[in-house]
Short mmCIF file of C-alpha atoms and ligand atoms in Angstrom, two decimals:
data_model
loop_
_atom_site.label_atom_id
_atom_site.label_comp_id
_atom_site.label_asym_id
_atom_site.label_seq_id
_atom_site.Cartn_x
_atom_site.Cartn_y
_atom_site.Cartn_z
CA MET A 675 76.68 -18.95 84.12
CA ILE A 676 76.34 -22.57 82.89
CA ILE A 677 78.57 -25.20 84.35
CA GLN A 678 78.65 -28.59 82.54
CA PHE A 679 79.60 -31.31 85.04
CA GLU A 680 81.92 -34.04 84.02
CA GLN A 681 80.33 -37.43 83.66
CA GLY A 682 81.01 -39.37 86.82
CA ILE A 683 81.46 -36.21 89.11
CA ASP A 684 81.26 -37.23 92.79
CA GLU A 685 78.99 -35.61 95.40
CA GLN A 686 81.94 -34.00 97.16
CA GLN A 687 83.15 -32.30 94.02
CA LYS A 688 79.65 -31.30 93.21
CA SER A 689 78.99 -29.56 96.62
CA ALA A 690 82.37 -27.80 96.49
CA ILE A 691 81.40 -26.26 93.11
CA ILE A 692 77.91 -25.40 94.35
CA ASN A 693 79.42 -23.69 97.48
CA ARG A 694 81.79 -21.76 95.21
CA VAL A 695 78.94 -20.61 93.09
CA LYS A 696 76.93 -19.57 96.20
CA GLY A 697 80.02 -17.74 97.43
CA LEU A 698 79.82 -15.45 94.28
CA LYS A 699 76.17 -14.61 95.30
CA TYR A 700 74.91 -16.71 92.46
CA LYS A 701 71.84 -18.92 92.93
CA PRO A 702 72.65 -22.46 91.82
CA THR A 703 70.14 -24.81 90.18
CA GLU A 704 71.06 -28.24 89.18
CA VAL A 705 69.70 -29.60 85.91
CA THR A 706 69.90 -33.15 84.61
CA THR A 707 68.74 -34.01 81.18
CA GLN A 708 68.93 -37.07 78.85
CA LYS A 709 72.26 -35.66 77.68
CA GLY A 710 74.05 -34.00 80.55
CA ASP A 711 74.43 -32.71 83.99
CA TYR A 712 74.53 -28.95 84.44
CA LEU A 713 74.63 -26.31 87.16
CA ILE A 714 72.94 -23.07 86.28
CA GLY A 715 74.08 -19.98 88.29
CA THR A 716 71.98 -16.88 88.21
CA GLY A 717 73.24 -13.58 89.56
CA LYS A 718 74.57 -10.21 88.77
CA LYS A 719 78.08 -9.84 90.08
CA ASP A 720 81.03 -10.00 87.59
CA PHE A 721 83.32 -12.78 88.35
CA ASP A 722 86.44 -14.18 86.91
CA ILE A 723 85.64 -17.58 85.26
CA ARG A 724 89.09 -18.93 86.27
CA THR A 725 88.11 -18.77 89.95
CA ILE A 726 85.75 -21.74 89.29
CA GLY A 727 86.77 -23.18 85.99
CA TYR A 728 89.77 -25.15 87.38
CA MET A 729 87.64 -27.08 89.89
CA ASP A 730 87.51 -30.88 89.77
CA GLY A 731 84.37 -32.25 88.11
CA ILE A 732 83.86 -29.28 85.59
CA LYS A 733 83.85 -30.18 81.96
CA ASP A 734 83.13 -26.63 80.75
CA ILE A 735 81.98 -23.26 82.10
CA HIS A 736 80.29 -20.46 80.24
CA ILE A 737 79.04 -17.03 81.06
CA VAL A 738 75.53 -16.59 79.64
CA SER A 739 73.96 -13.30 80.79
CA ASP A 740 70.60 -13.78 79.01
CA ASP A 741 67.57 -14.69 81.14
CA TYR A 742 67.35 -17.99 79.22
CA LYS A 743 70.68 -19.89 79.49
CA LEU A 744 70.54 -23.60 78.45
CA VAL A 745 68.70 -22.78 75.18
CA SER A 746 71.22 -19.99 74.30
CA ARG A 747 73.70 -20.49 71.50
CA LYS A 748 76.38 -18.88 73.47
CA TRP A 749 77.56 -22.02 75.16
CA LYS A 750 76.58 -24.86 72.70
CA VAL A 751 79.01 -25.10 69.85
CA LYS A 752 77.01 -27.97 68.13
CA PRO A 753 73.36 -27.05 67.38
CA THR A 754 70.67 -29.36 68.70
CA GLU A 755 69.80 -32.30 66.48
CA ILE A 756 66.34 -33.98 66.90
CA ASP A 757 66.78 -37.57 65.91
CA LEU A 758 63.32 -39.29 65.57
CA GLY A 759 64.95 -42.65 64.60
CA ASP A 760 64.63 -44.53 61.36
CA GLY A 761 66.82 -41.82 59.72
CA VAL A 762 64.33 -38.94 60.40
CA VAL A 763 66.43 -36.04 61.80
CA ILE A 764 65.58 -32.38 62.24
CA GLN A 765 68.74 -30.28 62.29
CA GLU A 766 70.50 -27.16 61.23
CA GLY A 767 71.57 -27.36 57.60
CA GLY A 768 68.64 -29.67 56.73
CA PHE A 769 65.04 -28.94 56.00
CA GLN A 770 62.22 -31.11 57.26
CA ILE A 771 58.67 -30.89 55.97
CA MET A 772 55.90 -31.76 58.35
CA ALA A 773 52.36 -31.85 56.98
CA GLY A 774 48.94 -32.99 57.66
CA PRO A 775 45.41 -31.76 58.64
CA CYS A 776 44.66 -29.31 61.32
CA SER A 777 42.57 -31.94 63.08
CA ILE A 778 42.66 -35.68 62.89
CA GLU A 779 39.15 -36.50 61.70
CA GLY A 780 39.07 -40.27 61.35
CA GLU A 781 40.80 -43.39 59.88
CA ASP A 782 39.92 -42.62 56.18
CA GLN A 783 41.41 -39.10 56.41
CA ILE A 784 44.50 -40.53 58.15
CA ARG A 785 45.04 -43.02 55.41
CA LYS A 786 44.67 -40.47 52.68
CA THR A 787 47.08 -38.13 54.39
CA ILE A 788 49.69 -40.82 54.82
CA ALA A 789 49.37 -41.76 51.16
CA HIS A 790 49.78 -38.09 50.13
CA LEU A 791 52.83 -37.71 52.42
CA LYS A 792 54.47 -41.03 51.20
CA ALA A 793 53.98 -40.07 47.59
CA ASN A 794 56.05 -36.98 48.38
CA GLY A 795 58.68 -38.64 50.54
CA ILE A 796 57.56 -36.82 53.62
CA THR A 797 58.03 -38.74 56.93
CA ILE A 798 56.42 -36.46 59.56
CA MET A 799 52.68 -36.05 59.92
CA ARG A 800 50.98 -33.29 61.79
CA GLY A 801 47.47 -33.34 63.17
CA GLY A 802 45.62 -32.38 66.37
CA VAL A 803 43.63 -34.81 68.51
CA TYR A 804 43.28 -32.26 71.29
CA LYS A 805 42.27 -28.95 69.62
CA PRO A 806 42.37 -25.67 71.36
CA ARG A 807 39.42 -23.82 69.83
CA SER A 808 38.37 -20.36 70.33
CA SER A 809 34.71 -21.40 70.65
CA PRO A 810 33.58 -24.36 72.98
CA TYR A 811 31.10 -25.35 70.35
CA SER A 812 33.76 -26.03 67.68
CA PHE A 813 35.23 -29.53 66.95
CA ARG A 814 37.65 -30.23 69.75
CA GLY A 815 39.34 -33.36 68.50
CA LEU A 816 39.18 -37.15 68.68
CA GLY A 817 41.35 -37.46 71.78
CA ILE A 818 43.47 -40.40 72.78
CA ASP A 819 41.35 -42.92 70.77
CA GLY A 820 42.00 -41.00 67.56
CA LEU A 821 45.72 -40.90 68.49
CA LYS A 822 45.79 -44.60 68.94
CA ILE A 823 44.25 -45.24 65.50
CA TRP A 824 46.64 -42.74 63.95
CA TYR A 825 49.68 -44.28 65.65
CA GLU A 826 48.92 -47.71 64.24
CA LEU A 827 48.53 -46.49 60.69
CA ALA A 828 51.60 -44.15 60.95
CA LYS A 829 53.79 -46.92 62.34
CA GLU A 830 52.82 -49.29 59.59
CA ALA A 831 53.73 -46.55 56.99
CA GLY A 832 57.03 -45.49 58.72
CA ILE A 833 55.59 -41.97 59.41
CA LYS A 834 56.38 -40.05 62.54
CA ILE A 835 53.75 -38.14 64.50
CA ILE A 836 53.65 -34.57 65.76
CA THR A 837 50.69 -33.53 67.78
CA GLU A 838 49.50 -31.11 70.35
CA VAL A 839 49.37 -31.75 74.10
CA MET A 840 47.18 -29.33 75.88
CA GLN A 841 47.46 -30.28 79.49
CA VAL A 842 49.59 -32.11 82.02
CA SER A 843 47.23 -35.07 82.44
CA GLN A 844 47.41 -35.98 78.79
CA ILE A 845 51.23 -36.52 78.87
CA ALA A 846 51.25 -39.97 80.29
CA GLU A 847 48.44 -41.39 78.05
CA MET A 848 49.89 -39.74 74.89
CA ASP A 849 53.51 -40.61 75.45
CA PRO A 850 53.70 -44.05 73.69
CA TYR A 851 51.98 -42.70 70.57
CA VAL A 852 53.75 -39.45 70.02
CA ASP A 853 57.09 -38.73 68.23
CA ILE A 854 57.01 -34.95 68.79
CA TYR A 855 54.73 -33.12 71.24
CA GLN A 856 53.54 -29.75 70.09
CA VAL A 857 52.85 -27.00 72.64
CA GLY A 858 50.30 -24.71 71.04
CA ALA A 859 50.38 -20.94 70.86
CA ARG A 860 47.72 -20.65 73.54
CA ASN A 861 49.78 -22.82 75.87
CA THR A 862 53.34 -21.36 75.36
CA GLN A 863 53.28 -19.81 78.79
CA ASN A 864 51.43 -22.64 80.60
CA PHE A 865 54.38 -23.17 82.81
CA ASN A 866 53.07 -26.26 84.58
CA LEU A 867 52.72 -27.97 81.23
CA LEU A 868 56.29 -26.91 80.17
CA ASP A 869 57.61 -28.15 83.54
CA GLU A 870 56.04 -31.55 83.17
CA LEU A 871 57.17 -31.92 79.49
CA GLY A 872 60.66 -31.39 80.89
CA LYS A 873 60.33 -33.84 83.73
CA ASN A 874 58.04 -36.54 82.48
CA THR A 875 58.90 -37.34 78.98
CA ASP A 876 62.08 -37.84 76.80
CA LYS A 877 60.12 -37.21 73.66
CA PRO A 878 60.95 -34.00 71.60
CA VAL A 879 58.79 -30.95 72.18
CA MET A 880 58.05 -28.21 69.62
CA ILE A 881 57.04 -25.00 71.30
CA LYS A 882 55.03 -22.44 69.21
CA ARG A 883 55.39 -18.81 69.73
CA GLY A 884 52.59 -17.28 71.84
CA ILE A 885 49.92 -15.43 70.03
CA SER A 886 51.17 -12.16 71.59
CA GLY A 887 54.53 -13.55 72.77
CA THR A 888 57.98 -12.05 72.27
CA ILE A 889 60.91 -13.93 70.88
CA ASP A 890 62.53 -13.86 74.42
CA GLU A 891 59.34 -15.20 76.00
CA LEU A 892 59.46 -18.14 73.57
CA LEU A 893 63.06 -18.84 74.56
CA SER A 894 62.10 -18.62 78.24
CA SER A 895 59.42 -21.14 77.62
CA ALA A 896 61.96 -23.52 76.02
CA GLU A 897 64.17 -22.87 79.03
CA TYR A 898 61.47 -24.27 81.32
CA VAL A 899 61.37 -27.58 79.37
CA PHE A 900 65.23 -27.81 79.21
CA SER A 901 65.82 -27.02 82.82
CA GLY A 902 63.09 -29.59 83.68
CA GLY A 903 65.31 -32.20 82.20
CA ASN A 904 64.35 -32.47 78.37
CA GLU A 905 66.67 -30.82 75.90
CA ARG A 906 65.05 -32.36 72.79
CA LEU A 907 63.36 -29.13 71.81
CA LEU A 908 62.25 -27.24 68.68
CA LEU A 909 60.80 -23.68 68.33
CA CYS A 910 58.08 -22.68 65.88
CA GLU A 911 57.25 -19.31 64.57
CA ARG A 912 53.50 -19.36 63.73
CA GLY A 913 52.72 -15.71 63.47
CA ILE A 914 51.69 -13.19 66.11
CA ARG A 915 48.70 -10.99 66.67
CA THR A 916 49.17 -7.51 65.47
CA TYR A 917 46.96 -4.52 64.44
CA GLU A 918 46.97 -5.98 60.91
CA LYS A 919 43.55 -7.35 59.91
CA ALA A 920 44.18 -8.50 56.36
CA THR A 921 45.74 -11.76 57.49
CA ARG A 922 44.87 -14.16 60.43
CA ASN A 923 48.17 -13.53 62.04
CA THR A 924 51.41 -11.65 61.12
CA MET A 925 54.03 -14.11 60.24
CA ASP A 926 57.13 -12.63 61.83
CA LEU A 927 59.83 -13.82 59.43
CA ASN A 928 62.21 -11.67 61.35
CA ALA A 929 61.94 -14.08 64.25
CA ILE A 930 63.53 -16.90 62.15
CA PRO A 931 67.07 -15.38 61.69
CA VAL A 932 66.79 -13.80 65.24
CA LEU A 933 66.08 -17.13 66.86
CA LYS A 934 68.75 -18.95 64.78
CA GLU A 935 71.22 -16.49 66.17
CA LYS A 936 70.00 -16.72 69.78
CA THR A 937 69.51 -20.39 70.23
CA HIS A 938 71.06 -23.68 69.28
CA LEU A 939 67.46 -25.31 68.90
CA PRO A 940 66.00 -26.04 65.52
CA VAL A 941 63.54 -23.36 64.24
CA ILE A 942 60.40 -24.40 62.35
CA ALA A 943 58.09 -22.12 60.44
CA ASP A 944 54.34 -22.59 60.35
CA PRO A 945 53.09 -20.45 57.48
CA SER A 946 49.55 -21.89 57.67
CA HIS A 947 48.78 -20.26 60.93
CA GLY A 948 51.22 -17.55 60.20
CA ILE A 949 49.12 -16.05 57.30
CA GLY A 950 45.99 -18.11 57.53
CA ILE A 951 45.05 -17.71 53.82
CA ARG A 952 45.35 -20.85 51.70
CA HIS A 953 46.73 -19.33 48.43
CA LEU A 954 49.27 -17.30 50.42
CA VAL A 955 50.74 -19.99 52.45
CA GLU A 956 53.23 -20.97 49.80
CA PRO A 957 55.05 -17.59 49.44
CA ILE A 958 55.52 -17.40 53.19
CA ALA A 959 56.77 -21.00 53.34
CA LEU A 960 59.31 -20.39 50.63
CA ALA A 961 60.41 -17.13 52.38
CA SER A 962 60.95 -18.99 55.62
CA ILE A 963 63.47 -21.24 54.07
CA MET A 964 65.44 -18.24 52.82
CA ALA A 965 65.16 -16.77 56.32
CA GLY A 966 66.98 -19.84 57.70
CA ALA A 967 64.28 -22.16 58.96
CA ASP A 968 65.25 -25.76 59.65
CA GLY A 969 61.83 -27.03 58.62
CA VAL A 970 58.28 -26.10 57.94
CA ILE A 971 54.97 -27.43 59.31
CA TYR A 972 51.78 -26.83 57.30
CA GLU A 973 48.15 -27.95 56.93
CA THR A 974 46.80 -30.12 54.13
CA HIS A 975 43.68 -32.00 53.63
CA GLU A 976 41.96 -33.77 50.66
CA ILE A 977 39.08 -31.40 50.71
CA PRO A 978 39.90 -28.31 52.73
CA GLU A 979 36.46 -26.88 52.36
CA GLU A 980 35.19 -29.86 54.41
CA ALA A 981 38.12 -29.93 57.00
CA PHE A 982 36.80 -29.88 60.62
CA SER A 983 39.01 -26.89 61.39
CA ASP A 984 41.28 -24.33 59.66
CA GLY A 985 40.05 -25.21 56.18
CA GLN A 986 40.61 -21.63 55.01
CA GLN A 987 44.42 -21.99 55.44
CA THR A 988 44.67 -25.63 54.37
CA LEU A 989 46.19 -26.73 51.03
CA ASN A 990 44.57 -29.43 49.07
CA TYR A 991 46.75 -32.24 47.85
CA PRO A 992 47.65 -30.88 44.33
CA GLU A 993 48.54 -27.51 46.05
CA SER A 994 50.57 -29.34 48.56
CA ASP A 995 52.35 -31.41 45.98
CA LYS A 996 53.32 -28.26 44.16
CA MET A 997 54.54 -26.55 47.32
CA ILE A 998 56.61 -29.46 48.31
CA ASP A 999 58.41 -29.39 45.03
CA ARG A 1000 59.02 -25.64 45.37
CA LEU A 1001 60.24 -25.97 48.97
CA ARG A 1002 62.74 -28.50 47.89
CA LYS A 1003 63.92 -26.29 45.06
CA THR A 1004 64.13 -23.31 47.33
CA PHE A 1005 66.19 -25.35 49.85
CA GLU A 1006 68.57 -26.34 47.10
CA LEU A 1007 68.97 -22.77 46.30
CA ARG A 1008 69.74 -21.80 49.87
CA GLU A 1009 72.23 -24.71 50.10
CA SER A 1010 74.08 -23.37 46.92
CA PHE A 1011 74.81 -20.06 48.60
C1 PEP B 2279 47.46 -26.06 65.09
O1 PEP B 2279 48.77 -26.27 64.96
O2 PEP B 2279 46.56 -26.48 64.57
C2 PEP B 2279 47.37 -25.00 66.21
C3 PEP B 2279 46.24 -24.91 66.86
O3 PEP B 2279 48.33 -24.05 66.17
P1 PEP B 2279 48.61 -22.81 67.10
O4 PEP B 2279 48.69 -23.29 68.39
O5 PEP B 2279 49.85 -22.19 66.52
O6 PEP B 2279 47.42 -21.89 66.92
MN1 MN B 2280 45.22 -25.43 62.79
#
């Protein structure tokens, strides 16, 4: 069950509610986020909602039987909106485009990417400064110094930053320079990291689906962050590992409408990692719009062949220009339904 406490509930009212929940053999967990105060009850026994619902201090009570609760669509009528300020919002019914290189490589590359995004009216730039690489000998990112340079240039241009955080110790130093944290596919079940992103930042967090993760596991990962205290969350389908070898991953387009049904959080598609083959990124990106995604994130670089990472799935600027145009046309088509 989810109990939403009324604003200004007093301690006596709270403990009366908690005792009633315990009396039903439900385990109570208190959650406080930027937006509200909740009590999560986990248990099995059937109960009549009216035996609690009338109590003082309760704004609303819902029965949510899924393992994940706060991220479930079952209790939240209004889908979550991620407002990044300056009119940049990610929300159901809209379609946000986030683009940029796999890795941030230096000032010149940042400037060129920003110019490409601005020419296309895109306001969110992706890029990694901490890169999870399968080989320890591959380029592992410019780190915090790269992020600081990026931040200055992005701020000047009115561009927001989404970038991956790999470990707990990076959160404090990254926080002033990040608009959205990305949790990568290799870290989706790093529960310490998720806990800390719940407790120690108010910045939005986009959680990618684990390489071999199920949809429910992705939702449970989001529940970690929410129950830690941060409800500014987005989910990202980026392909999963299957027996198929023709593509880097298997983009699970099914996950998009399934997630939209299960959760109130925005759902983003990453066709670059989803298929991993440059000239096939566009059809998957377009398909993800029709599947109901609230946005797309993809990799672009002036010269993909020279990119420090993931060049094989990275669009050059003319390819990116063309795809942006088609994304917008496809979104208009979806809107017209
Ligand atoms: C990335 O976005 O460049 C990345 C490493 O993604 P993923 O975690 O999905 O592999
Ligand atoms: Mn990449």
